[in-house]
Short mmCIF file of C-alpha atoms in Angstrom, two decimals:
data_model
loop_
_atom_site.label_atom_id
_atom_site.label_comp_id
_atom_site.label_asym_id
_atom_site.label_seq_id
_atom_site.Cartn_x
_atom_site.Cartn_y
_atom_site.Cartn_z
CA MET A 835 16.30 28.14 7.62
CA SER A 836 15.04 30.67 10.18
CA ALA A 837 14.43 29.62 13.81
CA GLY A 838 10.83 30.65 13.45
CA ILE A 839 10.26 28.22 10.47
CA ILE A 840 12.03 25.47 12.36
CA GLY A 841 9.80 26.16 15.47
CA ALA A 842 6.51 26.31 13.34
CA THR A 843 7.45 23.02 11.50
CA THR A 844 8.13 21.37 14.85
CA ILE A 845 4.75 22.30 16.33
CA ILE A 846 2.96 21.34 13.13
CA VAL A 847 4.69 17.95 13.11
CA ALA A 848 3.85 17.33 16.71
CA ALA A 849 0.27 18.08 15.98
CA VAL A 850 0.38 15.79 13.04
CA LEU A 851 1.67 13.04 15.21
CA VAL A 852 -1.00 13.50 17.70
CA ILE A 853 -3.54 13.35 14.78
CA GLY A 854 -1.88 10.01 13.74
CA TRP A 855 -2.12 8.63 17.20
CA LEU A 856 -5.91 9.47 17.36
CA GLY A 857 -6.36 7.76 13.99
CA ARG A 858 -4.56 4.61 15.32
CA MET A 859 -6.92 4.63 18.41
CA LEU A 860 -10.01 5.05 16.30
CA ALA A 861 -8.89 2.29 14.00
CA ARG A 862 -8.41 -0.17 16.80
CA LEU A 863 -11.90 0.68 18.25
CA LEU A 864 -13.27 -0.22 14.78
CA ARG A 865 -11.02 -3.30 14.55
CA GLN A 866 -9.33 -1.90 11.42
CA PRO A 867 -5.59 -1.82 10.57
CA THR A 868 -4.05 1.01 12.43
CA VAL A 869 -2.45 2.52 9.30
CA MET A 870 -5.99 3.01 7.79
CA GLY A 871 -6.92 5.17 10.72
CA GLU A 872 -3.82 7.35 10.30
CA LEU A 873 -4.42 7.43 6.62
CA ALA A 874 -8.07 8.56 6.86
CA ILE A 875 -7.71 11.14 9.52
CA GLY A 876 -4.47 12.53 8.04
CA LEU A 877 -6.04 13.00 4.65
CA LEU A 878 -9.19 14.53 6.10
CA ALA A 879 -7.31 16.94 8.50
CA VAL A 880 -6.94 19.62 5.90
CA PRO A 881 -10.49 19.44 4.42
CA VAL A 882 -11.88 19.52 7.95
CA LEU A 883 -9.72 22.49 8.85
CA LEU A 884 -10.83 24.21 5.69
CA ALA A 885 -14.44 23.57 6.37
CA ALA A 886 -14.10 24.86 9.92
CA THR A 887 -12.22 27.92 9.00
CA ASN A 888 -11.09 29.29 5.57
CA HIS A 889 -8.11 29.32 3.32
CA ASN A 890 -6.54 32.38 4.93
CA VAL A 891 -6.38 30.53 8.36
CA VAL A 892 -4.86 27.45 6.75
CA ASN A 893 -2.26 29.56 4.86
CA ALA A 894 -1.49 31.38 8.18
CA LEU A 895 -1.11 28.04 10.00
CA LEU A 896 0.91 26.30 7.08
CA PRO A 897 3.06 28.81 5.26
CA THR A 898 4.84 27.70 2.18
CA LYS A 899 8.20 27.00 3.77
CA VAL A 900 6.52 24.85 6.56
CA VAL A 901 4.63 22.91 3.97
CA ALA A 902 7.90 22.34 2.02
CA ASN A 903 9.42 21.03 5.30
CA LEU A 904 6.40 18.66 5.78
CA GLY A 905 6.74 17.44 2.32
CA ILE A 906 10.56 16.62 2.91
CA LEU A 907 9.76 14.86 6.19
CA GLY A 908 6.71 13.06 4.98
CA ASN A 909 8.53 11.68 1.90
CA ALA A 910 11.45 10.58 4.07
CA GLY A 911 9.08 8.74 6.35
CA LEU A 912 7.36 7.17 3.28
CA ALA A 913 10.74 6.08 1.84
CA LEU A 914 11.71 4.41 5.28
CA PHE A 915 8.30 2.66 5.45
CA LEU A 916 8.51 1.40 1.72
CA VAL A 917 11.82 -0.31 2.65
CA GLY A 918 9.79 -2.75 4.92
CA VAL A 919 7.06 -3.08 2.29
CA ALA A 920 9.53 -4.21 -0.39
CA HIS A 921 11.25 -6.42 2.16
CA GLU A 922 7.83 -8.04 2.98
CA LEU A 923 6.87 -8.25 -0.71
CA ARG A 924 10.20 -10.00 -1.58
CA GLY A 925 9.76 -12.43 1.42
CA SER A 926 6.31 -13.34 0.33
CA LEU A 927 7.55 -14.19 -3.10
CA ILE A 928 10.26 -16.50 -1.87
CA GLY A 929 9.36 -20.08 -2.31
CA THR A 930 6.11 -19.30 -4.17
CA ARG A 931 5.42 -21.73 -6.88
CA PHE A 932 2.98 -21.13 -9.70
CA GLY A 933 0.87 -24.34 -9.78
CA SER A 934 -2.68 -23.83 -8.59
CA LEU A 935 -1.60 -20.44 -7.00
CA GLY A 936 -1.28 -19.22 -10.60
CA TRP A 937 -4.98 -19.29 -11.02
CA VAL A 938 -5.52 -17.21 -7.86
CA THR A 939 -2.93 -14.74 -9.14
CA VAL A 940 -4.55 -14.55 -12.59
CA GLY A 941 -7.91 -13.95 -10.94
CA ALA A 942 -6.55 -11.31 -8.57
CA LEU A 943 -4.75 -9.54 -11.59
CA VAL A 944 -6.59 -9.82 -14.74
CA PRO A 945 -10.29 -8.96 -13.75
CA PRO A 946 -9.22 -5.88 -11.65
CA LEU A 947 -7.01 -4.67 -14.52
CA ALA A 948 -9.94 -5.20 -16.95
CA THR A 949 -12.24 -3.21 -14.64
CA GLY A 950 -9.74 -0.55 -14.38
CA VAL A 951 -9.63 -0.25 -18.12
CA VAL A 952 -13.47 -0.06 -18.08
CA VAL A 953 -13.40 2.68 -15.63
CA GLY A 954 -10.75 4.57 -17.51
CA GLY A 955 -12.68 4.25 -20.71
CA TRP A 956 -15.98 5.33 -19.10
CA LEU A 957 -14.32 8.51 -17.71
CA LEU A 958 -12.98 9.26 -21.09
CA VAL A 959 -16.41 8.92 -22.71
CA GLU A 960 -17.89 11.15 -19.84
CA HIS A 961 -15.71 14.06 -20.91
CA ASN A 962 -15.65 15.43 -17.34
CA PRO A 963 -12.68 17.71 -17.15
CA ALA A 964 -12.47 17.61 -13.35
CA LEU A 965 -11.99 13.73 -13.47
CA ARG A 966 -10.27 13.34 -16.84
CA GLY A 967 -7.60 16.08 -16.67
CA THR A 968 -5.06 16.46 -19.54
CA ALA A 969 -2.97 13.22 -19.23
CA PRO A 970 -2.49 10.97 -22.32
CA VAL A 971 -5.14 8.54 -22.83
CA ALA A 972 -2.79 5.50 -22.37
CA ALA A 973 -1.23 6.78 -19.10
CA PHE A 974 -4.76 7.67 -17.79
CA ILE A 975 -6.27 4.23 -18.43
CA LEU A 976 -3.18 2.43 -17.13
CA VAL A 977 -3.12 4.17 -13.76
CA PHE A 978 -6.83 3.22 -13.22
CA ALA A 979 -6.00 -0.38 -14.28
CA VAL A 980 -3.09 -0.37 -11.72
CA SER A 981 -5.20 1.33 -9.06
CA LEU A 982 -7.89 -1.39 -9.27
CA ALA A 983 -5.43 -4.25 -9.36
CA ILE A 984 -3.15 -3.43 -6.34
CA THR A 985 -3.35 -5.42 -3.14
CA ALA A 986 -1.59 -3.95 -0.01
CA VAL A 987 0.77 -6.82 1.07
CA PRO A 988 1.78 -5.05 4.47
CA VAL A 989 -1.72 -4.23 5.57
CA LEU A 990 -2.95 -7.82 4.38
CA ALA A 991 -0.24 -9.36 6.41
CA ARG A 992 -1.24 -7.37 9.45
CA ILE A 993 -4.90 -8.45 9.03
CA LEU A 994 -3.84 -12.13 8.76
CA ALA A 995 -1.80 -11.86 11.90
CA ASP A 996 -4.59 -10.11 13.91
CA ARG A 997 -6.99 -12.86 12.81
CA LYS A 998 -4.54 -15.67 13.31
CA LEU A 999 -4.79 -16.60 9.70
CA THR A 1000 -1.14 -16.27 8.59
CA THR A 1001 -0.59 -20.07 8.22
CA SER A 1002 -4.16 -20.80 7.05
CA LEU A 1003 -4.72 -21.82 3.45
CA PRO A 1004 -6.62 -18.63 2.48
CA GLY A 1005 -3.98 -16.61 4.15
CA ARG A 1006 -1.13 -18.21 2.36
CA LEU A 1007 -2.91 -17.98 -0.96
CA SER A 1008 -3.97 -14.47 -0.69
CA LEU A 1009 -0.67 -13.15 0.47
CA SER A 1010 1.36 -14.95 -2.15
CA ALA A 1011 -1.00 -13.94 -4.94
CA ALA A 1012 -0.95 -10.36 -3.62
CA ALA A 1013 2.89 -10.30 -3.72
CA MET A 1014 2.85 -11.61 -7.32
CA VAL A 1015 0.17 -9.13 -8.31
CA ASP A 1016 2.02 -6.12 -6.95
CA ALA A 1017 5.24 -7.37 -8.59
CA VAL A 1018 3.45 -6.84 -11.92
CA ALA A 1019 1.49 -3.62 -10.81
CA TRP A 1020 4.47 -1.55 -9.89
CA PRO A 1021 6.36 -1.79 -13.24
CA LEU A 1022 2.88 -1.01 -14.95
CA LEU A 1023 2.72 2.09 -12.91
CA ALA A 1024 6.32 3.03 -13.91
CA VAL A 1025 5.15 2.67 -17.63
CA ALA A 1026 2.23 4.93 -16.88
CA ILE A 1027 4.34 7.66 -15.45
CA GLY A 1028 6.75 7.35 -18.43
CA LEU A 1029 3.78 7.76 -20.78
CA ALA A 1030 2.65 10.83 -18.82
CA SER A 1031 4.74 13.11 -20.96
CA GLY A 1032 2.94 11.87 -24.11
CA LYS A 1033 6.06 10.16 -25.50
CA LEU A 1034 6.41 6.36 -25.76
CA SER A 1035 10.09 6.65 -25.60
CA ASN A 1036 9.74 8.03 -21.96
CA ALA A 1037 7.86 4.82 -20.96
CA GLY A 1038 10.87 2.84 -22.38
CA VAL A 1039 13.29 4.93 -20.35
CA ALA A 1040 11.18 4.49 -17.24
CA ILE A 1041 11.34 0.62 -17.74
CA LEU A 1042 15.04 0.63 -18.39
CA THR A 1043 15.68 2.67 -15.35
CA LEU A 1044 13.59 0.35 -13.26
CA LEU A 1045 15.30 -2.74 -14.83
CA ALA A 1046 18.74 -1.11 -14.07
CA GLY A 1047 17.67 -0.44 -10.55
CA VAL A 1048 16.61 -4.08 -10.12
CA VAL A 1049 19.86 -5.39 -11.50
CA VAL A 1050 21.71 -3.17 -9.03
CA SER A 1051 19.49 -4.24 -6.28
CA VAL A 1052 20.08 -7.96 -6.97
CA GLY A 1053 23.89 -7.32 -7.22
CA VAL A 1054 23.92 -5.41 -3.85
CA ARG A 1055 22.00 -8.29 -2.22
CA THR A 1056 24.38 -10.80 -3.47
CA VAL A 1057 27.15 -8.91 -1.73
CA LEU A 1058 25.09 -8.33 1.42
CA ARG A 1059 24.20 -12.05 1.60
CA THR A 1060 27.87 -13.00 2.19
CA GLU A 1061 29.04 -14.29 5.68
CA VAL A 1062 31.11 -11.22 6.37
CA ALA A 1063 28.16 -8.84 5.71
CA GLY A 1064 25.81 -11.06 7.62
CA ARG A 1065 28.14 -10.95 10.76
CA PHE A 1066 28.43 -7.16 10.65
CA ALA A 1067 24.52 -7.00 10.40
CA GLU A 1068 24.13 -9.27 13.35
CA ARG A 1069 26.68 -7.29 15.46
CA TYR A 1070 25.77 -3.64 14.42
CA PRO A 1071 22.13 -3.62 13.64
CA VAL A 1072 21.77 0.05 14.65
CA VAL A 1073 24.54 1.13 12.30
CA VAL A 1074 23.02 -1.07 9.45
CA ALA A 1075 19.53 0.45 10.14
CA VAL A 1076 21.10 3.95 9.77
CA LEU A 1077 22.76 2.99 6.47
CA ILE A 1078 19.67 1.38 5.14
CA GLY A 1079 17.64 4.54 6.01
CA ILE A 1080 20.16 6.86 4.22
CA ALA A 1081 20.29 4.56 1.23
CA ALA A 1082 16.42 4.53 1.02
CA ILE A 1083 16.14 8.31 1.14
CA ALA A 1084 19.08 8.92 -1.36
CA SER A 1085 17.74 6.23 -3.75
CA ALA A 1086 14.25 7.74 -3.63
CA ASN A 1087 15.69 11.19 -4.50
CA LEU A 1088 17.94 9.84 -7.18
CA VAL A 1089 15.02 7.91 -9.00
CA SER A 1090 12.87 10.98 -8.73
CA VAL A 1091 15.61 13.02 -10.47
CA LEU A 1092 15.61 10.36 -13.22
CA GLY A 1093 11.95 10.85 -13.93
CA LEU A 1094 10.26 8.10 -11.90
CA SER A 1095 8.32 8.34 -8.72
CA SER A 1096 10.66 8.31 -5.62
CA VAL A 1097 8.70 5.24 -4.27
CA PHE A 1098 10.56 3.07 -6.72
CA GLY A 1099 13.90 4.06 -5.31
CA ALA A 1100 12.90 3.16 -1.71
CA PHE A 1101 11.43 -0.12 -3.03
CA LEU A 1102 14.75 -0.96 -4.77
CA VAL A 1103 16.62 -0.63 -1.40
CA GLY A 1104 14.10 -2.83 0.28
CA LEU A 1105 14.61 -5.50 -2.28
CA ALA A 1106 18.36 -5.24 -1.88
CA VAL A 1107 18.31 -6.09 1.83
CA PRO A 1108 18.63 -9.83 2.49
CA GLY A 1109 16.17 -11.61 4.78
CA ASN A 1110 17.08 -14.07 7.39
CA LYS A 1111 14.02 -13.83 9.74
CA PRO A 1112 10.97 -11.57 8.93
CA PRO A 1113 10.21 -8.41 10.95
CA THR A 1114 7.88 -8.59 13.97
CA LYS A 1115 5.66 -6.40 16.03
CA ALA A 1116 5.64 -3.48 13.48
CA ASP A 1117 2.19 -2.27 12.69
CA ASP A 1118 2.10 -3.61 9.24
CA LEU A 1119 4.98 -6.30 9.15
CA PRO A 1120 4.05 -8.97 11.68
CA SER A 1121 5.74 -12.31 12.42
CA ASP A 1122 5.91 -14.97 15.13
CA GLU A 1123 9.72 -14.91 15.19
CA ARG A 1124 12.17 -12.55 16.84
CA PRO A 1125 14.03 -10.68 14.09
CA THR A 1126 17.78 -10.61 13.87
CA GLY A 1127 20.50 -9.12 11.63
CA TRP A 1128 19.14 -7.61 8.48
CA ALA A 1129 15.41 -8.20 9.41
CA LEU A 1130 15.92 -6.41 12.68
CA SER A 1131 17.49 -3.34 10.97
CA VAL A 1132 14.59 -3.31 8.51
CA ARG A 1133 12.13 -3.44 11.40
CA TRP A 1134 13.70 -0.38 13.00
CA VAL A 1135 13.86 1.58 9.74
CA THR A 1136 10.08 0.66 8.98
CA ARG A 1137 8.96 1.54 12.49
CA LEU A 1138 10.63 5.02 12.14
CA GLY A 1139 9.05 5.39 8.85
CA LEU A 1140 5.61 4.60 10.35
CA VAL A 1141 6.16 7.38 12.92
CA PHE A 1142 6.39 9.91 10.23
CA VAL A 1143 3.97 8.46 7.56
CA PRO A 1144 1.03 10.51 9.03
CA VAL A 1145 3.09 13.60 8.04
CA PHE A 1146 2.96 12.26 4.37
CA PHE A 1147 -0.81 11.84 4.64
CA VAL A 1148 -1.32 15.34 5.88
CA GLU A 1149 0.92 16.83 3.33
CA THR A 1150 -0.82 14.84 0.56
CA GLY A 1151 -4.18 15.94 1.84
CA LEU A 1152 -3.02 19.58 1.71
CA GLU A 1153 -1.73 19.14 -1.82
CA VAL A 1154 -4.87 17.47 -3.10
CA PHE A 1155 -7.61 19.12 -1.15
CA ALA A 1156 -6.44 22.65 -0.63
CA LYS A 1157 -8.06 23.83 -3.78
CA PRO A 1158 -11.83 23.98 -4.09
CA PHE A 1159 -13.43 21.00 -5.83
CA PRO A 1160 -15.86 21.70 -8.75
CA GLY A 1161 -18.20 19.13 -6.98
CA ILE A 1162 -17.90 15.87 -5.33
CA PRO A 1163 -18.10 13.11 -7.95
CA TRP A 1164 -20.61 10.81 -6.22
CA LEU A 1165 -21.46 8.68 -9.31
CA ALA A 1166 -17.80 8.04 -10.06
CA MET A 1167 -17.13 7.18 -6.43
CA ILE A 1168 -19.89 4.70 -6.42
CA VAL A 1169 -18.98 3.13 -9.74
CA VAL A 1170 -15.20 2.82 -9.14
CA THR A 1171 -15.82 1.46 -5.58
CA ALA A 1172 -18.30 -1.10 -6.95
CA LEU A 1173 -16.10 -2.24 -9.85
CA GLY A 1174 -12.98 -2.31 -7.48
CA MET A 1175 -14.81 -4.72 -5.10
CA LEU A 1176 -16.23 -6.77 -8.08
CA GLY A 1177 -12.79 -7.15 -9.74
CA LYS A 1178 -11.15 -8.39 -6.62
CA LEU A 1179 -13.90 -10.32 -4.93
CA GLY A 1180 -15.15 -11.90 -8.17
CA GLY A 1181 -11.56 -12.46 -9.66
CA GLY A 1182 -10.14 -13.78 -6.44
CA TYR A 1183 -13.10 -16.14 -6.03
CA ALA A 1184 -12.96 -17.35 -9.65
CA GLY A 1185 -9.27 -17.93 -9.55
CA ALA A 1186 -9.33 -19.92 -6.42
CA ARG A 1187 -12.16 -21.95 -7.69
CA LEU A 1188 -10.23 -22.63 -11.01
CA GLY A 1189 -7.32 -23.63 -8.83
CA GLY A 1190 -9.42 -26.38 -7.20
CA TYR A 1191 -10.12 -24.81 -3.84
CA SER A 1192 -13.32 -24.92 -1.92
CA LYS A 1193 -16.10 -22.36 -2.03
CA ILE A 1194 -15.39 -21.11 1.48
CA THR A 1195 -11.64 -20.80 0.87
CA SER A 1196 -12.36 -18.96 -2.49
CA VAL A 1197 -14.64 -16.53 -0.85
CA ARG A 1198 -12.09 -15.71 1.85
CA VAL A 1199 -9.35 -15.44 -0.75
CA GLY A 1200 -11.39 -12.85 -2.68
CA ALA A 1201 -12.18 -10.91 0.46
CA LEU A 1202 -8.56 -10.74 1.60
CA LEU A 1203 -7.28 -9.89 -1.84
CA ASN A 1204 -9.63 -6.87 -1.68
CA THR A 1205 -7.27 -5.19 0.70
CA ARG A 1206 -5.68 -2.13 -0.85
CA GLY A 1207 -4.50 -0.03 2.00
CA LEU A 1208 -1.54 2.36 2.03
CA THR A 1209 0.06 0.68 -1.01
CA GLU A 1210 -2.83 1.93 -3.06
CA ILE A 1211 -2.48 5.55 -1.69
CA VAL A 1212 1.27 5.53 -2.57
CA ALA A 1213 0.48 4.63 -6.14
CA LEU A 1214 -2.37 7.15 -6.46
CA GLN A 1215 0.04 9.79 -5.07
CA ALA A 1216 2.64 8.82 -7.72
CA GLY A 1217 0.03 9.09 -10.37
CA PHE A 1218 -1.18 12.47 -9.02
CA HIS A 1219 2.34 13.96 -8.86
CA ALA A 1220 2.89 12.79 -12.43
CA GLY A 1221 -0.07 14.77 -13.53
CA ILE A 1222 -2.10 11.73 -14.67
CA LEU A 1223 -4.67 11.88 -11.84
CA THR A 1224 -6.64 15.10 -11.13
CA ALA A 1225 -7.63 15.95 -7.48
CA SER A 1226 -11.05 14.64 -8.12
CA ALA A 1227 -9.92 11.45 -9.67
CA PHE A 1228 -7.56 10.97 -6.64
CA LEU A 1229 -10.54 11.41 -4.29
CA VAL A 1230 -12.54 8.80 -6.25
CA CYS A 1231 -9.76 6.23 -6.07
CA LEU A 1232 -8.98 7.18 -2.46
CA VAL A 1233 -12.62 6.43 -1.41
CA MET A 1234 -12.42 3.12 -3.28
CA ALA A 1235 -9.17 2.17 -1.42
CA LEU A 1236 -10.63 3.04 1.99
CA VAL A 1237 -13.92 1.31 1.51
CA THR A 1238 -12.32 -1.88 0.01
CA THR A 1239 -9.72 -2.20 2.76
CA CYS A 1240 -12.17 -1.44 5.57
CA ALA A 1241 -14.52 -3.98 4.09
CA THR A 1242 -12.04 -6.89 4.48
CA GLY A 1243 -12.61 -7.38 8.24
CA PRO A 1244 -16.41 -7.48 8.10
CA LEU A 1245 -16.21 -9.83 4.97
CA MET A 1246 -14.03 -12.19 6.89
CA THR A 1247 -16.35 -12.17 9.99
CA TRP A 1248 -19.30 -12.80 7.65
CA THR A 1249 -17.64 -15.79 6.03
CA ASN A 1250 -16.83 -17.18 9.47
CA ARG A 1251 -20.56 -16.84 10.56
CA SER A 1252 -21.61 -18.42 7.36
CA GLN A 1253 -19.46 -21.23 7.83
CA ARG A 1254 -20.62 -21.88 11.42
CA ARG A 1255 -24.11 -21.84 10.28
CA THR A 1256 -23.64 -24.32 7.42
CA ALA A 1257 -21.10 -26.68 8.95
CA PRO A 1258 -21.18 -28.93 12.10
CA ALA A 1259 -19.67 -27.12 15.09
CA THR A 1260 -17.19 -29.97 15.78
CA VAL A 1261 -15.72 -29.94 12.36
CA THR A 1262 -12.30 -28.29 12.19
CA ASP A 1263 -11.63 -25.43 9.62
CA ARG A 1264 -9.52 -27.78 7.42
CA ALA A 1265 -12.09 -30.48 7.47
CA ILE A 1266 -14.72 -27.86 6.50
CA GLU A 1267 -12.68 -26.75 3.55
CA THR A 1268 -12.49 -30.39 2.43
CA TRP A 1269 -16.12 -31.03 3.01
CA ALA A 1270 -17.17 -27.85 1.09
CA ALA A 1271 -14.76 -28.61 -1.93
#
């Protein structure tokens, strides 16, 4: 690699990190999760640059070799970040019992999957090539179903921490249900990617690959949970963080070679790392306890990934938006966003009510489960890379993800105001929930 390419890549990366910082500042001003600011401004950077200049200027600023380097760095940052996502997801599932939570999980999963199937079927009937593409019908519908079903566990955890709702009843219900929903959604996404070739056997290979990875992940975690490994992690957290980072990037590349999205490889590494105390003070992985050992190493890996995630956003934006659109699909955006909110808000509310929870708690659970965040974008990117989603379909789902996630904060504020208007000011939150049941 020439010195000129290295220098150009360094300058572009520095510019992207500044863009990411601006996105975080804007998100804080708007009281939104910081990662959403990075995501929005990163993905919009290329379209804005194209609107202000032209393709020749963009090509001059971002030559092919520089874009390739951005892709490598962005995917590495994403892999490191996903280690923390998987670690958080596994931690949220530990100790979860089905019981009444099962109704919340069913409500958070089944209606959104159904609305996703409706969206996919509607787009098939519409016969719009810009939205439909050439993907097999089953893969196309399944990706939309998964896209509307996902809830972003890390971003949801951050919202709960910011609003001091982590230990609240709606917080515990929504986070546990979100973890269970995503545990189903990711394998479904693997099936969709396997079906993208048009052969059912490839879906079977994808599932077998994923299952084999889970078995290896469980085996590795069993070894890492031994006393000797735990003492090593406590004593050398920096070394452990480096090893986890290398394993995540290597696993992501290996899984990609095997035909699945690289995100699954990073996920498997995160699942393999034991947990003693959860991470803290990372943008999307909060906790009240100081992390030690494995959790401390995961925290460092995740925070490093967060630094370079904006590069992933910009590279994705360049890949998706660099080519001219045949027209902005406004109707599809409105329909998909409306159904996305209906599935999560209505499904979460209905599930919580069937589980025996009060109306106010059920409304809050539905609002929290509507958070899709970065997890949704990762799933969409996997579908786009597999050739299932077109650029226009990616844009439609991206708008849905941004709107539904950004709506979580205002919806929670609205429920609090409604509660204060309808309940005596001296009654505690728990008493209100009992009173409203």
